[in-house]
Short mmCIF file of C-alpha atoms in Angstrom, two decimals:
data_model
loop_
_atom_site.label_atom_id
_atom_site.label_comp_id
_atom_site.label_asym_id
_atom_site.label_seq_id
_atom_site.Cartn_x
_atom_site.Cartn_y
_atom_site.Cartn_z
CA UNK A 794 -29.07 -19.24 -44.56
CA UNK A 795 -32.33 -17.17 -44.91
CA UNK A 796 -34.23 -20.46 -45.21
CA UNK A 797 -32.62 -21.79 -42.09
CA UNK A 798 -33.28 -18.66 -40.13
CA UNK A 799 -37.05 -18.69 -40.93
CA UNK A 800 -37.85 -22.44 -40.29
CA UNK A 801 -39.57 -21.80 -36.90
CA UNK A 802 -41.74 -19.15 -38.64
CA UNK A 803 -42.60 -21.31 -41.46
CA UNK A 804 -43.56 -24.19 -39.24
CA UNK A 805 -45.88 -21.94 -37.38
CA UNK A 806 -47.46 -20.68 -40.56
CA UNK A 807 -47.99 -24.32 -41.86
CA UNK A 808 -49.52 -25.39 -38.47
CA UNK A 809 -51.95 -22.55 -38.41
CA UNK A 810 -52.81 -22.48 -42.05
CA UNK A 811 -53.20 -26.17 -42.46
CA UNK A 812 -55.25 -26.36 -39.42
CA UNK A 813 -57.60 -23.50 -40.50
CA UNK A 814 -57.81 -24.84 -44.05
CA UNK A 815 -58.95 -28.26 -42.74
CA UNK A 816 -61.70 -26.71 -40.39
CA UNK A 817 -62.83 -24.36 -43.21
CA UNK A 818 -63.20 -26.98 -45.90
CA UNK A 819 -64.55 -29.59 -43.67
CA UNK A 820 -67.61 -27.33 -42.68
CA UNK A 821 -68.28 -26.93 -46.41
CA UNK A 822 -67.74 -30.30 -47.95
CA UNK A 823 -68.66 -33.63 -46.33
CA UNK A 824 -66.59 -36.92 -46.29
CA UNK A 825 -63.08 -35.24 -47.15
CA UNK A 826 -59.66 -36.89 -46.41
CA UNK A 827 -58.27 -33.59 -45.16
CA UNK A 828 -57.11 -35.13 -41.72
CA UNK A 829 -54.39 -37.20 -43.56
CA UNK A 830 -53.32 -34.00 -45.43
CA UNK A 831 -53.35 -32.09 -42.05
CA UNK A 832 -51.33 -34.95 -40.34
CA UNK A 833 -48.73 -34.72 -43.18
CA UNK A 834 -48.36 -30.98 -42.84
CA UNK A 835 -48.02 -31.28 -39.08
CA UNK A 836 -45.24 -33.78 -39.53
CA UNK A 837 -43.40 -31.52 -41.85
CA UNK A 838 -43.84 -28.58 -39.35
CA UNK A 839 -42.52 -30.75 -36.64
CA UNK A 840 -39.50 -31.42 -38.68
CA UNK A 841 -38.93 -27.63 -39.32
CA UNK A 842 -39.26 -27.08 -35.47
CA UNK A 843 -36.68 -29.82 -34.58
CA UNK A 844 -34.34 -28.28 -37.24
CA UNK A 845 -34.66 -24.90 -35.70
CA UNK A 846 -34.09 -26.15 -32.09
CA UNK A 847 -30.94 -28.06 -33.35
CA UNK A 848 -29.58 -24.95 -34.96
CA UNK A 849 -30.37 -22.76 -31.96
CA UNK A 850 -27.44 -21.05 -30.29
CA UNK A 851 -24.88 -22.02 -33.12
CA UNK A 852 -22.79 -19.32 -34.66
CA UNK A 853 -23.44 -18.07 -38.09
CA UNK A 854 -21.29 -19.92 -40.58
CA UNK A 855 -19.21 -17.94 -42.93
CA UNK A 856 -19.54 -20.60 -45.79
CA UNK A 857 -22.35 -22.86 -46.72
CA UNK A 858 -21.63 -26.12 -48.83
CA UNK A 859 -23.50 -27.13 -51.88
CA UNK A 860 -24.95 -30.10 -50.12
CA UNK A 861 -26.48 -27.86 -47.60
CA UNK A 862 -28.14 -25.89 -50.37
CA UNK A 863 -29.35 -28.98 -52.00
CA UNK A 864 -30.83 -30.01 -48.79
CA UNK A 865 -32.73 -26.81 -48.41
CA UNK A 866 -34.05 -27.00 -52.03
CA UNK A 867 -35.35 -30.64 -51.56
CA UNK A 868 -37.21 -29.54 -48.50
CA UNK A 869 -38.77 -26.73 -50.37
CA UNK A 870 -39.81 -29.24 -53.07
CA UNK A 871 -41.36 -31.46 -50.21
CA UNK A 872 -43.19 -28.75 -48.51
CA UNK A 873 -44.57 -27.26 -51.69
CA UNK A 874 -45.69 -30.58 -53.00
CA UNK A 875 -47.40 -31.22 -49.61
CA UNK A 876 -49.31 -28.08 -49.61
CA UNK A 877 -50.15 -28.22 -53.42
CA UNK A 878 -51.61 -31.79 -52.88
CA UNK A 879 -54.62 -29.99 -51.05
CA UNK A 880 -57.14 -30.89 -53.79
CA UNK A 881 -56.30 -34.51 -53.83
CA UNK A 882 -57.70 -34.87 -50.36
CA UNK A 883 -60.93 -32.97 -51.07
CA UNK A 884 -63.62 -35.47 -52.03
CA UNK A 885 -66.79 -34.67 -54.07
CA UNK A 886 -67.05 -31.87 -56.48
CA UNK A 887 -63.76 -31.39 -58.38
CA UNK A 888 -64.78 -27.99 -59.34
CA UNK A 889 -64.90 -26.78 -55.74
CA UNK A 890 -61.78 -28.68 -54.89
CA UNK A 891 -59.92 -26.68 -57.63
CA UNK A 892 -61.54 -23.31 -56.45
CA UNK A 893 -60.58 -24.20 -52.73
CA UNK A 894 -57.01 -25.23 -53.83
CA UNK A 895 -56.59 -22.04 -55.75
CA UNK A 896 -57.74 -19.83 -53.00
CA UNK A 897 -55.46 -21.49 -50.38
CA UNK A 898 -52.27 -22.29 -52.34
CA UNK A 899 -51.90 -18.97 -54.03
CA UNK A 900 -51.81 -16.97 -50.73
CA UNK A 901 -49.30 -19.41 -49.32
CA UNK A 902 -47.11 -19.01 -52.31
CA UNK A 903 -47.21 -15.21 -51.95
CA UNK A 904 -46.52 -15.62 -48.19
CA UNK A 905 -43.43 -17.70 -48.85
CA UNK A 906 -42.23 -15.19 -51.60
CA UNK A 907 -42.46 -12.45 -49.03
CA UNK A 908 -40.92 -14.58 -46.32
CA UNK A 909 -37.82 -15.54 -48.51
CA UNK A 910 -37.25 -12.62 -50.89
CA UNK A 911 -33.44 -13.24 -50.72
CA UNK A 912 -33.53 -16.88 -51.71
CA UNK A 913 -35.67 -16.99 -54.82
CA UNK A 914 -34.30 -20.47 -55.66
CA UNK A 915 -35.89 -21.95 -52.58
CA UNK A 916 -39.05 -19.91 -52.71
CA UNK A 917 -39.64 -20.68 -56.43
CA UNK A 918 -39.00 -24.45 -55.83
CA UNK A 919 -41.60 -24.38 -53.10
CA UNK A 920 -43.98 -22.43 -55.52
CA UNK A 921 -43.23 -24.65 -58.42
CA UNK A 922 -43.82 -27.89 -56.45
CA UNK A 923 -47.19 -26.54 -55.20
CA UNK A 924 -48.35 -25.38 -58.67
CA UNK A 925 -47.24 -28.70 -60.17
CA UNK A 926 -49.36 -30.60 -57.78
CA UNK A 927 -52.26 -28.15 -58.37
CA UNK A 928 -51.96 -28.67 -62.22
CA UNK A 929 -51.53 -32.42 -61.95
CA UNK A 930 -54.96 -32.52 -60.16
CA UNK A 931 -56.42 -30.42 -62.76
CA UNK A 932 -54.99 -32.53 -65.59
CA UNK A 933 -56.33 -35.69 -63.86
CA UNK A 934 -59.82 -34.24 -63.19
CA UNK A 935 -60.03 -32.66 -66.56
CA UNK A 936 -63.09 -30.10 -66.93
CA UNK A 937 -63.53 -27.05 -68.93
CA UNK A 938 -64.64 -25.05 -65.85
CA UNK A 939 -61.01 -25.45 -64.46
CA UNK A 940 -59.16 -24.16 -67.42
CA UNK A 941 -59.82 -20.50 -66.46
CA UNK A 942 -58.69 -21.13 -62.95
CA UNK A 943 -55.58 -22.84 -64.01
CA UNK A 944 -54.73 -19.97 -66.45
CA UNK A 945 -55.20 -17.51 -63.52
CA UNK A 946 -52.82 -19.55 -61.37
CA UNK A 947 -50.25 -19.64 -64.17
CA UNK A 948 -50.37 -15.89 -64.61
CA UNK A 949 -50.09 -15.60 -60.87
CA UNK A 950 -47.17 -17.77 -60.88
CA UNK A 951 -45.44 -15.73 -63.68
CA UNK A 952 -46.17 -12.58 -61.58
CA UNK A 953 -44.57 -14.17 -58.52
CA UNK A 954 -41.52 -15.30 -60.62
CA UNK A 955 -40.83 -11.83 -62.19
CA UNK A 956 -41.53 -10.05 -58.78
CA UNK A 957 -39.02 -12.32 -56.94
CA UNK A 958 -36.57 -11.91 -59.67
CA UNK A 959 -36.67 -8.08 -59.45
CA UNK A 960 -36.68 -8.33 -55.57
CA UNK A 961 -33.58 -10.66 -55.76
CA UNK A 962 -31.70 -8.35 -58.30
CA UNK A 963 -32.36 -5.34 -56.04
CA UNK A 964 -31.07 -7.41 -52.96
CA UNK A 965 -28.03 -8.39 -54.98
CA UNK A 966 -27.31 -4.85 -55.97
CA UNK A 967 -27.57 -3.66 -52.36
CA UNK A 968 -25.27 -6.35 -51.26
CA UNK A 969 -22.68 -5.49 -53.94
CA UNK A 970 -23.05 -1.87 -53.05
CA UNK A 971 -22.31 -2.67 -49.28
CA UNK A 972 -19.40 -4.77 -50.32
CA UNK A 973 -18.09 -2.00 -52.58
CA UNK A 974 -18.64 0.52 -49.64
CA UNK A 975 -16.93 -1.84 -47.27
CA UNK A 976 -13.97 -2.24 -49.66
CA UNK A 977 -13.76 1.43 -50.33
CA UNK A 978 -13.79 2.00 -46.55
CA UNK A 979 -11.10 -0.38 -45.98
CA UNK A 980 -9.01 1.05 -48.80
CA UNK A 981 -9.59 4.51 -47.43
CA UNK A 982 -8.58 3.40 -43.90
CA UNK A 983 -5.56 1.66 -45.23
CA UNK A 984 -4.41 4.53 -47.14
CA UNK A 985 -5.05 6.79 -44.02
CA UNK A 986 -2.97 4.28 -41.95
CA UNK A 987 -0.30 4.40 -44.45
CA UNK A 988 -0.20 8.19 -44.47
CA UNK A 989 1.10 8.31 -41.03
CA UNK A 990 -1.51 10.72 -39.87
CA UNK A 991 -4.33 10.07 -37.20
CA UNK A 992 -7.61 10.57 -39.15
CA UNK A 993 -11.17 10.79 -37.56
CA UNK A 994 -14.50 11.93 -38.89
CA UNK A 995 -16.86 13.12 -36.28
CA UNK A 996 -20.57 14.19 -35.97
CA UNK A 997 -21.68 17.45 -34.91
CA UNK A 998 -21.53 16.39 -31.15
CA UNK A 999 -17.85 15.37 -31.41
CA UNK A 1000 -18.40 11.64 -31.36
CA UNK A 1001 -16.11 9.71 -33.68
CA UNK A 1002 -17.84 7.91 -36.54
CA UNK A 1003 -14.91 6.87 -38.65
CA UNK A 1004 -11.22 6.76 -37.52
CA UNK A 1005 -7.98 4.96 -38.64
CA UNK A 1006 -5.91 2.79 -36.40
CA UNK A 1007 -3.44 5.45 -35.49
CA UNK A 1008 -6.22 7.85 -34.17
CA UNK A 1009 -7.57 4.76 -32.30
CA UNK A 1010 -4.42 4.04 -30.70
CA UNK A 1011 -3.49 7.60 -29.51
CA UNK A 1012 -6.82 9.45 -28.98
CA UNK A 1013 -10.43 8.81 -27.50
CA UNK A 1014 -13.67 8.15 -29.11
CA UNK A 1015 -14.62 11.83 -28.60
CA UNK A 1016 -13.04 15.25 -29.22
CA UNK A 1017 -13.80 18.22 -27.04
CA UNK A 1018 -11.90 21.00 -29.01
CA UNK A 1019 -13.63 21.28 -32.41
CA UNK A 1020 -12.54 24.81 -33.27
CA UNK A 1021 -11.47 25.09 -36.80
CA UNK A 1022 -7.81 25.56 -37.47
CA UNK A 1023 -4.44 24.06 -36.76
CA UNK A 1024 -2.56 23.96 -33.54
CA UNK A 1025 0.25 22.03 -31.66
CA UNK A 1026 -0.84 19.49 -29.01
CA UNK A 1027 0.85 18.42 -25.70
CA UNK A 1028 2.60 15.21 -26.00
CA UNK A 1029 0.30 12.21 -26.47
CA UNK A 1030 1.72 8.78 -25.58
CA UNK A 1031 5.39 8.90 -27.06
CA UNK A 1032 4.67 11.43 -29.79
CA UNK A 1033 3.81 15.06 -30.56
CA UNK A 1034 0.97 15.98 -32.79
CA UNK A 1035 -0.29 18.92 -34.99
CA UNK A 1036 -4.01 18.87 -34.84
CA UNK A 1037 -6.02 20.29 -37.74
CA UNK A 1038 -9.83 20.62 -37.72
CA UNK A 1039 -12.17 21.28 -40.68
CA UNK A 1040 -15.88 21.41 -40.84
CA UNK A 1041 -17.86 19.51 -43.58
CA UNK A 1042 -21.17 20.64 -44.98
CA UNK A 1043 -23.27 18.10 -43.02
CA UNK A 1044 -22.25 19.54 -39.70
CA UNK A 1045 -19.57 17.13 -39.01
CA UNK A 1046 -15.96 17.55 -38.50
CA UNK A 1047 -12.81 16.04 -40.07
CA UNK A 1048 -9.59 15.88 -37.89
CA UNK A 1049 -6.12 15.14 -38.84
CA UNK A 1050 -3.43 14.58 -36.23
CA UNK A 1051 -0.03 14.94 -37.99
CA UNK A 1052 2.93 13.39 -36.20
CA UNK A 1053 5.57 16.12 -35.60
CA UNK A 1054 7.61 14.16 -33.28
CA UNK A 1055 10.70 14.27 -35.46
CA UNK A 1056 10.23 18.01 -35.99
CA UNK A 1057 9.92 18.48 -32.19
CA UNK A 1058 13.01 16.31 -31.51
CA UNK A 1059 14.78 18.43 -34.15
CA UNK A 1060 13.81 21.54 -32.43
CA UNK A 1061 14.81 20.30 -29.09
CA UNK A 1062 18.13 19.18 -30.57
CA UNK A 1063 18.68 22.50 -31.85
CA UNK A 1064 17.88 24.14 -28.51
CA UNK A 1065 20.23 21.69 -26.75
CA UNK A 1066 22.85 22.52 -29.30
CA UNK A 1067 22.26 26.25 -28.98
CA UNK A 1068 22.30 26.01 -25.07
CA UNK A 1069 25.63 23.82 -25.42
CA UNK A 1070 27.11 26.45 -27.90
CA UNK A 1071 26.25 29.17 -25.51
CA UNK A 1072 27.59 27.28 -22.48
CA UNK A 1073 30.79 26.52 -24.42
CA UNK A 1074 30.94 30.29 -25.57
CA UNK A 1075 30.46 31.38 -21.80
CA UNK A 1076 33.12 28.92 -20.70
CA UNK A 1077 35.43 30.21 -23.37
CA UNK A 1078 34.87 33.72 -22.02
CA UNK A 1079 35.33 32.58 -18.51
CA UNK A 1080 38.52 30.71 -19.50
CA UNK A 1081 40.00 33.77 -21.30
CA UNK A 1082 39.09 36.18 -18.52
CA UNK A 1083 40.55 33.65 -15.96
CA UNK A 1084 43.72 33.16 -17.92
CA UNK A 1085 44.27 36.91 -18.12
CA UNK A 1086 44.42 36.97 -14.38
CA UNK A 1087 45.67 33.51 -13.32
CA UNK A 1088 48.55 33.50 -15.75
CA UNK A 1089 49.56 37.15 -15.76
CA UNK A 1090 49.72 37.61 -11.94
CA UNK A 1091 52.18 34.72 -11.12
CA UNK A 1092 54.07 35.25 -14.40
CA UNK A 1093 54.64 38.97 -13.52
CA UNK A 1094 55.75 37.86 -10.07
CA UNK A 1095 58.25 35.29 -11.61
CA UNK A 1096 59.52 37.55 -14.18
CA UNK A 1097 60.05 40.44 -11.63
CA UNK A 1098 61.86 38.18 -9.10
CA UNK A 1099 64.09 36.63 -11.61
CA UNK A 1100 64.91 39.85 -13.10
CA UNK A 1101 66.09 41.09 -9.59
CA UNK A 1102 68.04 37.89 -9.28
CA UNK A 1103 69.59 37.91 -12.63
CA UNK A 1104 73.23 38.96 -13.55
CA UNK A 1105 71.84 42.25 -15.12
CA UNK A 1106 70.40 43.57 -11.90
CA UNK A 1107 72.24 46.21 -9.99
CA UNK A 1108 70.01 46.17 -6.93
CA UNK A 1109 72.11 44.84 -3.91
CA UNK A 1110 70.15 42.33 -1.64
CA UNK A 1111 71.41 39.84 0.93
CA UNK A 1112 71.02 36.10 1.04
CA UNK A 1113 67.72 36.30 3.02
CA UNK A 1114 66.08 38.51 0.36
CA UNK A 1115 67.50 36.11 -2.30
CA UNK A 1116 65.94 33.18 -0.78
CA UNK A 1117 62.66 35.08 -0.49
CA UNK A 1118 62.63 35.82 -4.23
CA UNK A 1119 63.34 32.17 -4.92
CA UNK A 1120 60.43 31.06 -2.69
CA UNK A 1121 58.13 33.54 -4.70
CA UNK A 1122 59.36 31.95 -7.89
CA UNK A 1123 58.83 28.40 -6.68
CA UNK A 1124 55.31 29.30 -5.28
CA UNK A 1125 54.11 30.98 -8.32
CA UNK A 1126 55.70 28.39 -10.49
CA UNK A 1127 53.91 25.73 -8.60
CA UNK A 1128 50.57 27.54 -8.84
CA UNK A 1129 51.04 27.88 -12.61
CA UNK A 1130 51.84 24.12 -12.82
CA UNK A 1131 48.64 23.36 -10.87
CA UNK A 1132 46.74 25.36 -13.29
CA UNK A 1133 48.19 23.67 -16.31
CA UNK A 1134 47.58 20.34 -14.81
CA UNK A 1135 43.95 21.12 -14.32
CA UNK A 1136 43.54 22.30 -17.99
CA UNK A 1137 45.32 19.14 -19.24
CA UNK A 1138 43.12 16.93 -17.08
CA UNK A 1139 39.99 18.59 -18.18
CA UNK A 1140 40.96 18.46 -21.83
CA UNK A 1141 41.85 14.69 -21.56
CA UNK A 1142 38.46 14.00 -19.86
CA UNK A 1143 36.46 15.74 -22.62
CA UNK A 1144 38.24 13.68 -25.21
CA UNK A 1145 37.73 10.66 -23.15
CA UNK A 1146 41.61 9.71 -23.53
CA UNK A 1147 42.03 9.15 -19.81
CA UNK A 1148 42.93 5.54 -18.95
CA UNK A 1149 42.20 4.43 -15.44
CA UNK A 1150 44.72 2.29 -13.68
CA UNK A 1151 42.39 1.08 -10.86
CA UNK A 1152 43.80 -0.70 -7.72
CA UNK A 1153 42.88 -1.42 -4.14
CA UNK A 1154 43.81 1.76 -2.16
CA UNK A 1155 43.44 2.95 1.46
CA UNK A 1156 41.19 5.95 1.58
CA UNK A 1157 42.83 7.49 4.64
CA UNK A 1158 46.13 7.32 3.09
CA UNK A 1159 44.88 9.28 -0.07
CA UNK A 1160 43.27 11.91 2.23
CA UNK A 1161 46.44 12.44 4.25
CA UNK A 1162 48.44 12.64 1.04
CA UNK A 1163 46.16 15.09 -0.75
CA UNK A 1164 45.98 17.43 2.34
CA UNK A 1165 49.81 17.33 2.62
CA UNK A 1166 50.04 18.28 -1.07
CA UNK A 1167 47.59 21.21 -0.77
CA UNK A 1168 49.49 22.64 2.37
CA UNK A 1169 52.99 22.21 0.61
CA UNK A 1170 51.67 23.86 -2.53
CA UNK A 1171 50.23 26.72 -0.62
CA UNK A 1172 52.12 27.65 2.48
CA UNK A 1173 49.47 30.17 3.29
CA UNK A 1174 47.12 27.34 4.23
CA UNK A 1175 49.54 26.03 6.87
CA UNK A 1176 47.82 27.80 9.64
CA UNK A 1177 44.29 26.92 8.70
CA UNK A 1178 42.84 24.29 11.12
CA UNK A 1179 41.89 21.17 9.48
CA UNK A 1180 40.57 18.02 11.19
CA UNK A 1181 40.39 14.71 9.44
CA UNK A 1182 38.17 11.93 11.06
CA UNK A 1183 37.37 8.45 9.59
CA UNK A 1184 34.91 5.93 10.84
CA UNK A 1185 36.79 2.85 12.06
CA UNK A 1186 36.80 -0.27 10.03
CA UNK A 1187 36.30 1.48 6.70
CA UNK A 1188 36.94 -0.81 3.63
CA UNK A 1189 39.50 -0.26 1.04
CA UNK A 1190 38.28 0.97 -2.35
CA UNK A 1191 38.97 -0.14 -5.91
CA UNK A 1192 39.88 3.20 -7.60
CA UNK A 1193 42.38 4.91 -9.70
CA UNK A 1194 44.94 6.38 -7.24
CA UNK A 1195 45.73 9.44 -9.18
CA UNK A 1196 42.16 10.30 -9.88
CA UNK A 1197 41.21 9.82 -6.15
CA UNK A 1198 44.03 12.00 -5.02
CA UNK A 1199 43.01 14.74 -7.56
CA UNK A 1200 39.44 14.63 -6.41
CA UNK A 1201 40.28 15.10 -2.78
CA UNK A 1202 42.79 17.59 -3.45
CA UNK A 1203 40.49 19.74 -5.38
CA UNK A 1204 37.76 19.50 -2.62
CA UNK A 1205 40.21 20.47 -0.05
CA UNK A 1206 41.66 23.14 -2.18
CA UNK A 1207 38.30 24.70 -2.65
CA UNK A 1208 37.51 24.52 1.18
CA UNK A 1209 40.64 26.48 1.89
CA UNK A 1210 39.74 29.13 -0.71
CA UNK A 1211 36.05 29.41 0.45
CA UNK A 1212 36.72 29.02 3.99
CA UNK A 1213 38.22 32.56 4.59
CA UNK A 1214 40.63 31.04 7.25
CA UNK A 1215 37.79 28.99 9.17
CA UNK A 1216 38.30 25.53 10.38
CA UNK A 1217 37.97 22.78 7.73
CA UNK A 1218 36.46 19.27 8.39
CA UNK A 1219 37.19 16.18 6.41
CA UNK A 1220 35.09 13.40 7.41
CA UNK A 1221 34.62 9.83 6.05
CA UNK A 1222 31.88 7.52 6.80
CA UNK A 1223 30.21 4.29 5.45
CA UNK A 1224 26.38 4.35 4.62
CA UNK A 1225 24.90 0.94 4.61
CA UNK A 1226 23.99 -0.19 1.18
CA UNK A 1227 25.17 2.97 -0.45
CA UNK A 1228 28.94 2.81 -0.14
CA UNK A 1229 31.26 5.45 1.45
CA UNK A 1230 30.63 9.09 1.67
CA UNK A 1231 33.68 11.55 2.04
CA UNK A 1232 32.68 15.19 3.26
CA UNK A 1233 34.90 18.24 3.15
CA UNK A 1234 33.26 21.18 4.97
CA UNK A 1235 34.30 24.81 5.44
CA UNK A 1236 32.62 27.64 7.46
CA UNK A 1237 33.20 30.32 5.00
CA UNK A 1238 30.71 32.66 3.20
CA UNK A 1239 28.83 29.87 1.44
CA UNK A 1240 27.06 29.98 -1.86
CA UNK A 1241 23.60 30.85 -3.23
CA UNK A 1242 21.44 28.38 -5.22
CA UNK A 1243 22.29 29.93 -8.42
CA UNK A 1244 25.88 29.72 -7.71
CA UNK A 1245 25.70 26.10 -6.81
CA UNK A 1246 24.03 25.20 -9.95
CA UNK A 1247 26.89 26.93 -11.92
CA UNK A 1248 29.58 25.59 -9.71
CA UNK A 1249 30.30 22.50 -11.93
CA UNK A 1250 30.54 24.48 -15.19
CA UNK A 1251 33.99 24.78 -16.53
CA UNK A 1252 35.97 27.89 -15.59
CA UNK A 1253 33.30 29.17 -13.35
CA UNK A 1254 34.53 31.18 -10.44
CA UNK A 1255 32.54 32.07 -7.42
CA UNK A 1256 33.27 35.01 -4.95
CA UNK A 1257 36.14 33.33 -3.14
CA UNK A 1258 39.29 34.47 -1.68
CA UNK A 1259 42.80 33.18 -2.52
CA UNK A 1260 46.27 33.47 -1.15
CA UNK A 1261 47.07 35.47 -4.26
CA UNK A 1262 45.84 38.94 -4.20
CA UNK A 1263 44.50 39.20 -7.81
CA UNK A 1264 44.28 35.41 -8.57
CA UNK A 1265 41.23 33.36 -7.92
CA UNK A 1266 41.91 29.91 -9.45
CA UNK A 1267 40.94 28.67 -12.89
CA UNK A 1268 37.55 27.22 -12.05
CA UNK A 1269 38.11 23.65 -13.01
CA UNK A 1270 38.43 21.89 -9.78
CA UNK A 1271 34.77 20.86 -9.19
CA UNK A 1272 34.37 20.05 -12.98
CA UNK A 1273 37.27 17.77 -13.24
CA UNK A 1274 36.30 16.16 -9.89
CA UNK A 1275 32.83 15.24 -10.90
CA UNK A 1276 34.02 13.82 -14.15
CA UNK A 1277 36.57 11.63 -12.45
CA UNK A 1278 34.16 10.48 -9.76
CA UNK A 1279 31.36 9.60 -12.46
CA UNK A 1280 34.22 7.68 -14.33
CA UNK A 1281 34.25 5.46 -11.24
CA UNK A 1282 30.44 5.16 -10.80
CA UNK A 1283 30.27 7.87 -8.06
CA UNK A 1284 29.43 11.40 -8.05
CA UNK A 1285 30.43 14.88 -6.46
CA UNK A 1286 27.77 16.89 -4.69
CA UNK A 1287 27.57 20.25 -3.15
CA UNK A 1288 25.43 21.65 -0.29
CA UNK A 1289 25.86 25.24 0.71
CA UNK A 1290 23.99 28.17 2.34
CA UNK A 1291 25.05 31.77 2.27
CA UNK A 1292 26.85 32.87 5.33
CA UNK A 1293 26.96 29.18 6.85
CA UNK A 1294 29.68 27.70 4.78
CA UNK A 1295 29.80 24.77 2.06
CA UNK A 1296 29.95 21.06 2.26
CA UNK A 1297 31.40 19.00 -0.70
CA UNK A 1298 30.57 15.37 -0.93
CA UNK A 1299 32.45 12.43 -2.83
CA UNK A 1300 30.16 9.48 -3.23
CA UNK A 1301 32.00 6.07 -3.58
CA UNK A 1302 29.48 3.36 -4.50
CA UNK A 1303 29.45 -0.01 -2.70
CA UNK A 1304 30.55 -1.71 -5.92
CA UNK A 1305 33.99 -0.02 -5.29
CA UNK A 1306 34.30 -1.03 -1.67
CA UNK A 1307 36.57 -4.05 -0.85
CA UNK A 1308 35.17 -5.76 2.28
CA UNK A 1309 37.99 -6.37 4.88
CA UNK A 1310 38.97 -9.96 5.34
CA UNK A 1311 37.39 -11.13 1.90
CA UNK A 1312 40.07 -12.28 -0.34
CA UNK A 1313 37.77 -12.38 -3.20
CA UNK A 1314 36.40 -8.88 -2.64
CA UNK A 1315 38.80 -7.20 -5.17
CA UNK A 1316 37.75 -9.54 -7.96
CA UNK A 1317 34.08 -8.95 -7.00
CA UNK A 1318 34.51 -5.22 -7.13
CA UNK A 1319 36.19 -5.38 -10.43
CA UNK A 1320 33.56 -7.78 -11.90
CA UNK A 1321 30.74 -5.21 -10.64
CA UNK A 1322 32.42 -2.51 -12.39
#
């Protein structure tokens, strides 16, 4: 490869040296045949130039065949023999021919040795061929005067041999050192890649000199913060990192980024679990506080009225008072039944044991039924104005009838409790591309932002009034409603402003709507779900 890369240079050297040698000798010795020698060297130089042109632009091969090496060696033999044949073309005094040959062949050998230090085989074959031709001429034109010159040439040849050998061994040692360094570097990088840490070695200016694949994938080629120590980094890509910086004696820096994603996730899971535990504890506290009020008040009324009506009572009362006590028992028993139903529903939803029995239902029918149930359960709501309006041509919906009635009933009940006796509006409309929106609006005191955020928490109770003096509901209406709505791909939302009332929204997605007149719409809604 080194021989091939220097063919153009060698061709230039041969052209210049052969031409200069011919001119020099012809000026000193008459009637020479050096023009033939010059022509031969020019032809060989042309061969080298053509070879260089043919290889121009080709990529460097990774492997070289033995045939290619033998070709290079035979070329070296040919060029060396051509240059060493110089004395054969100098006519006249053989002693002068030997002197000229020695003076011109030896520098050429030295130049080739310097030009091809990494390929001593080729350079020595060139030198050997040239010396062989020189010694051949000396042997043919034997003279005592040429013996000393021959010995000098041989000594020079041995010096060239040992010098090239040492140079080559040094070159081989350097190559092996680079190979070992490369292998060590690859082993180090492989070990660092296997460690799961992003490693980088930087110079004093913060430029990365060595880095493993993990550092290359997640970090840039420079580092701005080189202060020594360990610190947690913001999230980089999809991972969290712990950065450690150490200074090395030459002024550079070593940086290790340790992947702490699992630790961060564990920390977040602990925080979430802690928040859930705190939320559950707060819900438990709210539940116990609520139960102490919501159960005790109606039970006290029931026990008191039943005691007055019992056979052991000596208090006289007429039929009207008797019916009044019976109504109180029925009303508070119904209230307790509603609380128990909400707790059971909430418990089932949390255990995911509720089985939906979905069917095609008429939304307006469900609304009227739910409003009637609320008014019947709480006669105190009978005088509260309530207006129901529905957009004409509303589609039926594919829903669990009991769940839909429970959602509407809870929203209407909350409106009565929050409304402080003000008018309530229930409006149903269709939103193109989004489905159906049911709104229940009251004009009561409303809620603040913080109260809205907590409204869907289990057993949360806002500042609302109720027909019972000391009771304020169990605080599960919105929680159960949202869970049921989300089971049917929808949602329950709130919008409220203090002093301006509250609006509750039930979102029924378009996938639950059954298009009127389409006999396949029910099957389509069921498949979409």
